[in-house]
Coordinates of C-alpha atoms in Angstrom, one line a residue:
X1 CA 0.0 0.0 0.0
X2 CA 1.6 3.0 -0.7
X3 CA 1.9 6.5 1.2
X4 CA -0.5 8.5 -1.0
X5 CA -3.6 5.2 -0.1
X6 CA -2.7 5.7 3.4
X7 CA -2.9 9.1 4.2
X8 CA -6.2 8.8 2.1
X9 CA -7.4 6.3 4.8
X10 CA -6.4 8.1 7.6
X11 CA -8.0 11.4 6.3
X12 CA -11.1 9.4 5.9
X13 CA -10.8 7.9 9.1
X14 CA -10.4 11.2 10.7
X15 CA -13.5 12.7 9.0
X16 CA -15.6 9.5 10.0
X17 CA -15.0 10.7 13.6
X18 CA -15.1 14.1 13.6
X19 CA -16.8 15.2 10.8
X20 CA -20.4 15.3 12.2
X21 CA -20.2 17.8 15.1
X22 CA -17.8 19.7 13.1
X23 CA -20.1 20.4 10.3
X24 CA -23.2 21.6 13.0
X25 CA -21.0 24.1 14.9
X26 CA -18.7 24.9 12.1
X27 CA -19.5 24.8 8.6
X28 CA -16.9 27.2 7.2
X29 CA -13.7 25.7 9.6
X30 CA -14.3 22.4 8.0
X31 CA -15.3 23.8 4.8
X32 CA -11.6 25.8 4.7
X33 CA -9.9 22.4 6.1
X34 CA -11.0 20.3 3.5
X35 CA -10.2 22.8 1.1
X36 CA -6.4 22.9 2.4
X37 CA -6.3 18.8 2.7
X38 CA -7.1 18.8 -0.8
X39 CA -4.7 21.2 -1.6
X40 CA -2.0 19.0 0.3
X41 CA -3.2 16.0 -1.1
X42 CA -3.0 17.1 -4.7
X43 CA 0.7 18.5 -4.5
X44 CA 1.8 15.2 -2.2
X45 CA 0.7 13.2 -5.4
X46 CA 2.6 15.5 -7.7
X47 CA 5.5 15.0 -5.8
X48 CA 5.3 11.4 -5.9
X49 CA 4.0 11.2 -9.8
X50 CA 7.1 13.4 -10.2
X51 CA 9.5 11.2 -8.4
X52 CA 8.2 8.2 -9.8
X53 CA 8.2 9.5 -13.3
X54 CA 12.1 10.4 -12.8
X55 CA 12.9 6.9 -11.5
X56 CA 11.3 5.6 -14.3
X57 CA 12.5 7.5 -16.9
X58 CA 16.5 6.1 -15.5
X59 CA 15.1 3.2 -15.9
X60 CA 13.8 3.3 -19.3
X61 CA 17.5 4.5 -19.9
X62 CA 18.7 1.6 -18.1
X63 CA 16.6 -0.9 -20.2
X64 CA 17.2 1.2 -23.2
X65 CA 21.0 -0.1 -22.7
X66 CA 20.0 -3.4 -21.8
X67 CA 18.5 -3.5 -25.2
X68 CA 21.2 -2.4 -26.8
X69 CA 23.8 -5.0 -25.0
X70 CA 21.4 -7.9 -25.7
X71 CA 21.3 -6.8 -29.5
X72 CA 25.0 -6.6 -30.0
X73 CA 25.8 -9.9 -28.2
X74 CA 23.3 -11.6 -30.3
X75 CA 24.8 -10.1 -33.4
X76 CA 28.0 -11.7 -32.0
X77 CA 26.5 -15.2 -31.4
X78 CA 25.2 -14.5 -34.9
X79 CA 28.7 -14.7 -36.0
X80 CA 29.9 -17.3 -33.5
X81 CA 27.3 -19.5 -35.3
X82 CA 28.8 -18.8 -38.8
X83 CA 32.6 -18.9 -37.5
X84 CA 31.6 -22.5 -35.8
X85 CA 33.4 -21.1 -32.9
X86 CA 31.6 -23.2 -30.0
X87 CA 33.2 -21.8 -27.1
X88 CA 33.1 -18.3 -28.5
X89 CA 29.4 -19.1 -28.7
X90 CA 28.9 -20.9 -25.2
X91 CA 30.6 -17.7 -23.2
X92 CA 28.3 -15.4 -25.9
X93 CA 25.1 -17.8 -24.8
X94 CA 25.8 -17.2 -21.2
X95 CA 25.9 -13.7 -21.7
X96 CA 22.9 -13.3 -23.6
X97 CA 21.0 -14.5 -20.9
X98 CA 22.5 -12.4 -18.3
X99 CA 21.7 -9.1 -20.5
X100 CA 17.9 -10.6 -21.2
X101 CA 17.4 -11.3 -17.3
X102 CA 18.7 -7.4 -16.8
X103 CA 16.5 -5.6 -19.6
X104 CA 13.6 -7.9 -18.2
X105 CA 13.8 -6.7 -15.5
X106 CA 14.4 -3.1 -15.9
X107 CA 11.2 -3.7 -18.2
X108 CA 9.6 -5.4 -15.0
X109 CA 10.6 -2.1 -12.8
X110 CA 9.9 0.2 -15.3
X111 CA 5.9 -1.2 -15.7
X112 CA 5.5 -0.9 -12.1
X113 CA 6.9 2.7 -11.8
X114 CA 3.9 3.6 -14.7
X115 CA 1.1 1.7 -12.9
X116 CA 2.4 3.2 -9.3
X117 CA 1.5 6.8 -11.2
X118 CA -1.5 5.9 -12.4
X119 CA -2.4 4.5 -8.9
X120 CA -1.8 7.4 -7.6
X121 CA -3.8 9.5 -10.1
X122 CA -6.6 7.3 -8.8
X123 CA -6.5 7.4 -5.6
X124 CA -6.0 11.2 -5.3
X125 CA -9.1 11.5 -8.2
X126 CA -11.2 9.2 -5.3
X127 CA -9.8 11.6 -2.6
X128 CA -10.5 14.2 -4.0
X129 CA -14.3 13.0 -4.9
X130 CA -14.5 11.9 -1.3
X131 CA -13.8 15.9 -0.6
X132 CA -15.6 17.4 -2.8
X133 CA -18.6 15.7 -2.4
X134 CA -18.2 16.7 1.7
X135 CA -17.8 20.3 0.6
X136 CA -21.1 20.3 -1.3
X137 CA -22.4 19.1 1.9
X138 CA -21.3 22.0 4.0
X139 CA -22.0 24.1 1.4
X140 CA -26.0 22.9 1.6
X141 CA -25.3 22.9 5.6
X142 CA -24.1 26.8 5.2
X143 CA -27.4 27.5 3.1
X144 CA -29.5 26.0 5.2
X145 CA -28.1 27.7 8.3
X146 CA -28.7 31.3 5.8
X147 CA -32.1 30.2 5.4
X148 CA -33.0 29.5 9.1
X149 CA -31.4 33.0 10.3
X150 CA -33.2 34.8 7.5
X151 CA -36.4 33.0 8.9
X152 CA -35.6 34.0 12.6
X153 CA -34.9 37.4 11.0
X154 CA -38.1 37.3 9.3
X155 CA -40.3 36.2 12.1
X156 CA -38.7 38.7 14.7

């Protein structure tokens, strides 16, 4: 589980507790406060997107690299074959599979990096659902308490 899921969590476990007599005394403390958590929220998950993205980027150089290597040495057992030169092409055979188990998996680390981001697009998109749908709830809760003092105004 990564940090960006928990702090979701934990912001949601918060708000189960103390969201309710928050919202009747108040409205526009809570209404500000979710408005910052979001805020946070959102640049925490640029951060990570943005770290992530960099680590995967070195990899894709990495793997690039990998590519190349495993290429060249089969060019070489290529011409091993054709030359008939078997323990040219035994050492060439053992190296081939040492540069296919690296560019696997820097391909391996490198997929995992892109679906770590778009986790974390996800989760902050559900976060920030999770938010904003409690901000149109204030905002009703604010309404309402502008219609009951116009009433008490009203009736005065």
């Amino acid at each position: 589980m990564g940090f960006f899921s928990r702090l979701g969590s934990l912001i949601r476990g918060f708000f189960g507790l103390f969201v309710g007599g928050l919202e009747e005394s108040n409205p526009n403390l809570l209404f500000e406060d979710i408005k910052n958590q979001i805020n946070k929220a959102r640049k925490e998950a640029e951060q990570q997107i943005i770290e992530i993205q960099t680590n995967a980027e070195m990899i894709k150089i990495e793997m690039k690299t990998a590519e190349k290597n495993l290429n060249a040495i089969r060019a070489r057992i290529e011409a091993a074959q054709r030359q008939g030169d078997k323990e040219l092409l035994v050492e060439l055979l053992v190296q081939e599979e040492e540069y296919q188990t690296a560019y696997e998996t820097y391909k391996e680390t490198h997929d995992n990096a892109l679906r770590e981001v778009e986790n974390i697009r996800e989760n902050y998109k559900v976060f920030e659902a999770e938010m904003t749908a409690k901000l149109n709830e204030l905002k009703t809760l604010k309404t309402q308490e502008k219609m009951a003092s116009s009433r008490k105004i009203s009736t005065r």
